[in-house]
Coordinates of N, CA, C and O in Angstrom, one line a residue:
M489 N 0.8 -1.2 0.0 CA 0.0 0.0 0.0 C 0.9 1.2 0.0 O 1.8 1.3 0.7
K490 N 0.4 2.2 -0.8 CA 1.2 3.5 -0.8 C 0.3 4.6 -0.1 O -0.9 4.6 -0.2
V491 N 1.0 5.4 0.5 CA 0.4 6.6 1.2 C 1.0 7.8 0.6 O 2.3 8.0 0.6
I492 N 0.2 8.7 0.1 CA 0.7 9.9 -0.5 C 0.4 11.1 0.5 O -0.7 11.4 0.8
L493 N 1.5 11.7 0.9 CA 1.4 12.8 1.8 C 1.7 14.1 1.1 O 2.6 14.2 0.4
K494 N 0.7 15.1 1.2 CA 0.9 16.4 0.6 C 1.2 17.4 1.6 O 0.3 17.6 2.5
L495 N 2.3 18.0 1.5 CA 2.8 19.0 2.5 C 3.2 20.3 1.9 O 3.6 20.3 0.7
N496 N 3.0 21.4 2.7 CA 3.6 22.7 2.2 C 5.1 22.6 2.3 O 5.6 21.8 3.1
P497 N 5.8 23.4 1.5 CA 7.2 23.3 1.5 C 7.8 23.5 2.9 O 8.8 22.8 3.3
D498 N 7.3 24.5 3.6 CA 7.8 24.8 5.0 C 7.6 23.6 5.9 O 8.5 23.2 6.7
T499 N 6.4 22.9 5.8 CA 6.1 21.8 6.6 C 7.1 20.6 6.3 O 7.6 19.9 7.2
A500 N 7.4 20.4 5.0 CA 8.3 19.3 4.6 C 9.7 19.6 5.2 O 10.3 18.6 5.7
I501 N 10.1 20.8 5.2 CA 11.4 21.1 5.8 C 11.4 20.9 7.3 O 12.4 20.4 7.8
I502 N 10.4 21.4 7.9 CA 10.3 21.2 9.4 C 10.2 19.7 9.8 O 10.9 19.3 10.7
V503 N 9.4 18.9 9.1 CA 9.3 17.5 9.4 C 10.7 16.8 9.2 O 11.1 16.0 10.0
A504 N 11.3 17.1 8.1 CA 12.7 16.5 7.8 C 13.7 16.9 8.9 O 14.4 16.0 9.4
A505 N 13.6 18.1 9.4 CA 14.6 18.5 10.4 C 14.2 17.9 11.8 O 15.1 17.6 12.6
T506 N 12.9 17.7 12.0 CA 12.4 17.1 13.3 C 12.9 15.7 13.4 O 13.3 15.3 14.5
I507 N 12.9 14.9 12.4 CA 13.2 13.5 12.5 C 14.7 13.2 12.2 O 15.1 12.1 12.1
E508 N 15.5 14.3 12.0 CA 16.9 14.1 11.7 C 17.6 13.4 12.9 O 18.7 12.8 12.6
A509 N 17.1 13.4 14.1 CA 17.8 12.8 15.2 C 17.9 11.3 15.1 O 18.7 10.7 15.7
V510 N 17.1 10.7 14.2 CA 17.1 9.3 14.0 C 18.5 8.8 13.5 O 18.9 7.7 13.7
Y511 N 19.2 9.7 12.8 CA 20.6 9.3 12.3 C 21.6 9.0 13.4 O 22.5 8.3 13.2
N512 N 21.3 9.6 14.6 CA 22.2 9.4 15.7 C 21.8 8.3 16.6 O 22.4 8.1 17.7
S513 N 20.8 7.6 16.3 CA 20.2 6.5 17.1 C 21.1 5.2 17.0 O 21.6 5.0 15.9
K514 N 21.1 4.5 18.1 CA 21.8 3.2 18.1 C 20.7 2.1 18.4 O 19.8 2.3 19.1
A515 N 20.9 1.0 17.7 CA 20.0 -0.2 17.9 C 20.8 -1.4 18.5 O 21.9 -1.6 18.0
L516 N 20.2 -2.1 19.4 CA 20.9 -3.2 20.0 C 20.2 -4.5 19.6 O 20.9 -5.5 19.2
T517 N 18.9 -4.6 19.7 CA 18.2 -5.8 19.5 C 17.8 -5.9 18.0 O 17.9 -4.9 17.3
R518 N 17.4 -7.1 17.6 CA 16.9 -7.3 16.2 C 15.7 -6.4 15.9 O 15.7 -5.8 14.8
K519 N 14.8 -6.3 16.8 CA 13.6 -5.5 16.6 C 14.0 -4.0 16.5 O 13.4 -3.3 15.6
E520 N 14.9 -3.6 17.3 CA 15.3 -2.2 17.3 C 16.0 -1.9 16.0 O 15.9 -0.8 15.4
K521 N 16.8 -2.8 15.5 CA 17.5 -2.6 14.2 C 16.6 -2.5 13.0 O 16.8 -1.7 12.1
S522 N 15.5 -3.4 13.1 CA 14.5 -3.3 12.0 C 13.8 -2.0 12.0 O 13.6 -1.4 11.0
T523 N 13.4 -1.5 13.2 CA 12.7 -0.3 13.3 C 13.6 0.9 12.9 O 13.1 1.8 12.2
L524 N 14.8 0.9 13.3 CA 15.8 1.9 13.0 C 16.0 2.0 11.4 O 16.1 3.0 10.9
S525 N 16.1 0.8 10.8 CA 16.3 0.7 9.4 C 15.1 1.4 8.6 O 15.3 2.2 7.7
I526 N 13.9 1.2 9.1 CA 12.7 1.8 8.4 C 12.8 3.3 8.7 O 12.5 4.1 7.8
A527 N 13.1 3.7 9.9 CA 13.2 5.1 10.3 C 14.2 5.9 9.5 O 14.0 7.0 9.0
I528 N 15.4 5.2 9.2 CA 16.4 5.9 8.4 C 16.0 6.0 7.0 O 16.2 7.0 6.3
D529 N 15.3 5.0 6.4 CA 14.7 5.1 5.1 C 13.8 6.3 5.0 O 13.8 7.1 4.0
V530 N 12.9 6.4 5.9 CA 11.9 7.6 5.9 C 12.7 8.9 6.0 O 12.4 9.8 5.3
A531 N 13.6 9.0 6.9 CA 14.4 10.2 7.1 C 15.1 10.6 5.8 O 15.1 11.8 5.5
S532 N 15.7 9.6 5.1 CA 16.4 10.0 3.9 C 15.5 10.4 2.8 O 15.8 11.3 2.0
K533 N 14.3 9.8 2.7 CA 13.3 10.3 1.7 C 12.9 11.7 2.0 O 12.9 12.6 1.1
L534 N 12.6 12.0 3.2 CA 12.2 13.4 3.6 C 13.4 14.4 3.4 O 13.2 15.5 3.0
D535 N 14.6 14.0 3.7 CA 15.8 14.8 3.5 C 15.9 15.2 2.0 O 16.2 16.3 1.7
G536 N 15.7 14.2 1.2 CA 15.8 14.4 -0.2 C 14.8 15.4 -0.7 O 15.1 16.3 -1.5
K537 N 13.6 15.3 -0.3 CA 12.5 16.2 -0.6 C 12.8 17.6 -0.1 O 12.6 18.6 -0.8
A538 N 13.3 17.7 1.2 CA 13.6 19.0 1.8 C 14.7 19.7 1.0 O 14.6 20.9 0.8
I539 N 15.7 19.0 0.6 CA 16.8 19.6 -0.2 C 16.3 20.1 -1.5 O 16.6 21.2 -2.0
N540 N 15.4 19.3 -2.2 CA 14.8 19.8 -3.5 C 14.0 21.1 -3.3 O 14.0 22.0 -4.1
V541 N 13.2 21.1 -2.2 CA 12.4 22.3 -1.9 C 13.2 23.5 -1.6 O 13.0 24.6 -2.2
K542 N 14.3 23.3 -0.9 CA 15.2 24.5 -0.6 C 15.9 25.0 -1.8 O 16.0 26.2 -2.0
A543 N 16.2 24.1 -2.7 CA 16.9 24.5 -4.0 C 16.0 25.2 -4.9 O 16.5 26.1 -5.6
K544 N 14.8 24.8 -5.0 CA 13.8 25.4 -6.0 C 12.9 26.4 -5.3 O 11.9 26.8 -6.0
R545 N 13.2 26.9 -4.2 CA 12.3 27.8 -3.5 C 12.3 29.2 -4.1 O 13.3 29.8 -4.3
N546 N 11.0 29.6 -4.4 CA 10.8 31.0 -4.9 C 9.4 31.4 -4.5 O 8.7 30.7 -3.9
L547 N 9.0 32.6 -4.8 CA 7.7 33.1 -4.4 C 6.6 32.4 -5.1 O 5.5 32.2 -4.5
F548 N 6.7 31.8 -6.3 CA 5.7 31.1 -6.9 C 5.4 29.7 -6.4 O 4.3 29.3 -6.4
D549 N 6.4 29.1 -5.9 CA 6.3 27.8 -5.3 C 6.1 27.7 -3.8 O 6.0 26.6 -3.3
A550 N 6.0 28.9 -3.2 CA 5.9 28.9 -1.7 C 4.6 28.3 -1.2 O 4.6 27.7 -0.2
K551 N 3.5 28.4 -2.0 CA 2.3 27.8 -1.5 C 1.9 26.5 -2.2 O 0.9 25.8 -1.8
K552 N 2.7 26.1 -3.1 CA 2.5 24.9 -3.9 C 2.8 23.7 -3.0 O 3.9 23.6 -2.5
K553 N 1.9 22.7 -2.8 CA 2.2 21.6 -2.0 C 3.0 20.6 -2.7 O 2.9 20.4 -4.0
I554 N 3.9 19.9 -2.0 CA 4.7 18.8 -2.6 C 4.1 17.5 -2.1 O 3.6 17.4 -1.0
S555 N 4.3 16.5 -2.9 CA 3.8 15.2 -2.5 C 5.0 14.2 -2.2 O 6.0 14.2 -2.9
I556 N 4.8 13.5 -1.1 CA 5.8 12.5 -0.7 C 5.1 11.1 -0.7 O 4.1 11.0 0.0
T557 N 5.6 10.2 -1.5 CA 5.0 8.8 -1.5 C 5.7 7.9 -0.6 O 6.9 7.8 -0.7
L558 N 5.0 7.4 0.4 CA 5.6 6.4 1.3 C 4.9 5.1 1.3 O 3.7 5.1 1.0
K559 N 5.6 4.1 1.6 CA 4.9 2.8 1.8 C 4.2 2.8 3.2 O 4.5 3.7 4.0
F560 N 3.2 2.0 3.4 CA 2.4 2.0 4.6 C 3.2 2.0 5.8 O 3.0 2.8 6.8
H561 N 4.2 1.0 5.9 CA 5.0 0.9 7.1 C 5.9 2.2 7.3 O 6.2 2.5 8.4
E562 N 6.3 2.8 6.2 CA 7.1 4.0 6.3 C 6.3 5.2 6.9 O 6.7 6.0 7.7
A563 N 5.0 5.3 6.4 CA 4.1 6.3 6.9 C 3.8 6.1 8.4 O 3.8 7.1 9.1
D564 N 3.6 4.9 8.8 CA 3.4 4.6 10.2 C 4.6 4.9 11.0 O 4.4 5.5 12.1
M565 N 5.7 4.6 10.5 CA 7.0 5.0 11.3 C 7.1 6.5 11.4 O 7.5 7.0 12.4
L566 N 6.8 7.2 10.3 CA 6.9 8.7 10.3 C 6.0 9.3 11.3 O 6.4 10.2 12.1
E567 N 4.8 8.8 11.4 CA 3.8 9.2 12.4 C 4.3 9.0 13.8 O 4.3 9.9 14.7
M568 N 4.9 7.8 14.1 CA 5.4 7.5 15.4 C 6.6 8.4 15.7 O 6.7 8.9 16.9
L569 N 7.5 8.6 14.8 CA 8.6 9.5 15.0 C 8.2 10.9 15.3 O 8.7 11.6 16.2
L570 N 7.2 11.4 14.6 CA 6.8 12.8 14.8 C 6.1 12.9 16.2 O 6.3 13.9 16.9
I571 N 5.3 12.0 16.5 CA 4.6 12.0 17.8 C 5.7 12.0 19.0 O 5.6 12.7 19.9
Q572 N 6.7 11.2 18.8 CA 7.8 11.1 19.8 C 8.5 12.4 19.9 O 8.9 12.8 21.0
Q573 N 8.8 13.0 18.8 CA 9.6 14.2 18.8 C 8.8 15.5 19.2 O 9.4 16.5 19.6
M574 N 7.5 15.4 19.1 CA 6.7 16.5 19.5 C 6.9 17.0 21.0 O 6.7 18.1 21.3
K575 N 7.3 16.0 21.8 CA 7.4 16.3 23.2 C 8.5 17.3 23.5 O 8.4 18.1 24.5
G576 N 9.5 17.4 22.7 CA 10.6 18.3 23.0 C 10.5 19.6 22.2 O 11.5 20.4 22.3
I577 N 9.5 19.9 21.5 CA 9.4 21.1 20.7 C 8.5 22.1 21.4 O 7.4 21.8 21.8
E578 N 9.0 23.3 21.6 CA 8.3 24.3 22.3 C 7.8 25.5 21.4 O 6.8 26.1 21.8
Q579 N 8.3 25.6 20.2 CA 7.9 26.7 19.4 C 6.5 26.4 18.8 O 6.3 25.4 18.2
P580 N 5.5 27.3 19.0 CA 4.1 27.0 18.6 C 4.0 26.8 17.1 O 3.2 25.9 16.7
Y581 N 4.6 27.6 16.3 CA 4.5 27.4 14.8 C 5.0 26.0 14.4 O 4.3 25.3 13.6
I582 N 6.1 25.6 14.9 CA 6.7 24.3 14.5 C 5.8 23.2 15.0 O 5.5 22.2 14.3
R583 N 5.3 23.3 16.3 CA 4.4 22.3 16.8 C 3.1 22.2 15.9 O 2.7 21.1 15.7
Q584 N 2.6 23.3 15.5 CA 1.4 23.3 14.7 C 1.7 22.6 13.3 O 0.8 21.8 12.9
E585 N 2.8 22.9 12.7 CA 3.1 22.3 11.4 C 3.3 20.8 11.5 O 2.8 20.0 10.7
I586 N 4.0 20.4 12.6 CA 4.2 19.0 12.8 C 2.8 18.3 13.1 O 2.6 17.2 12.6
Q587 N 2.0 18.9 13.9 CA 0.7 18.4 14.2 C -0.2 18.2 12.9 O -0.9 17.2 12.8
K588 N -0.1 19.2 12.0 CA -0.8 19.0 10.7 C -0.3 17.8 10.0 O -1.1 17.1 9.4
A589 N 1.0 17.5 10.0 CA 1.5 16.4 9.3 C 1.0 15.1 10.0 O 0.7 14.1 9.3
I590 N 1.0 15.1 11.3 CA 0.6 13.9 12.1 C -0.9 13.7 11.8 O -1.3 12.5 11.5
N591 N -1.7 14.7 11.7 CA -3.1 14.5 11.5 C -3.4 14.0 10.1 O -4.2 13.1 9.9
Q592 N -2.6 14.5 9.1 CA -2.8 14.0 7.7 C -2.4 12.5 7.6 O -3.0 11.7 7.0
L593 N -1.3 12.2 8.3 CA -0.8 10.8 8.3 C -1.9 9.9 9.0 O -2.2 8.8 8.5
N594 N -2.4 10.4 10.1 CA -3.4 9.6 10.8 C -4.6 9.3 10.0 O -5.1 8.2 10.0
Q595 N -5.1 10.3 9.2 CA -6.2 10.1 8.3 C -5.9 9.1 7.2 O -6.7 8.3 6.9
K596 N -4.7 9.2 6.6 CA -4.3 8.3 5.6 C -4.2 6.9 6.0 O -4.4 5.9 5.3
L597 N -3.7 6.7 7.3 CA -3.4 5.3 7.8 C -4.6 4.7 8.4 O -4.6 3.4 8.5
A598 N -5.7 5.4 8.7 CA -6.9 4.8 9.3 C -7.7 4.0 8.3 O -7.6 4.0 7.2

């Protein structure tokens, strides 16, 4: 199953930056290694989109939504990562943008 996520450019950049901490994670057990592998795949997809958005950013594309296609398990992992990272974020705008992404993922995964 594929899940197509449509995000504003700013939201895509915020989400990519939020889950960047996954690159510094360590896994010990087989289950943790499997989970970390999926999380790194998701983070690399989002990083690629964020880099493209930053490179092509101008006034005309500022409101144009970008789509990110994820497999079902990747979308589920992204939702879990965002929920986990929300605890440490205090800026209201960033929290709001992340919550929008979580809500969209939740609707797509239901």
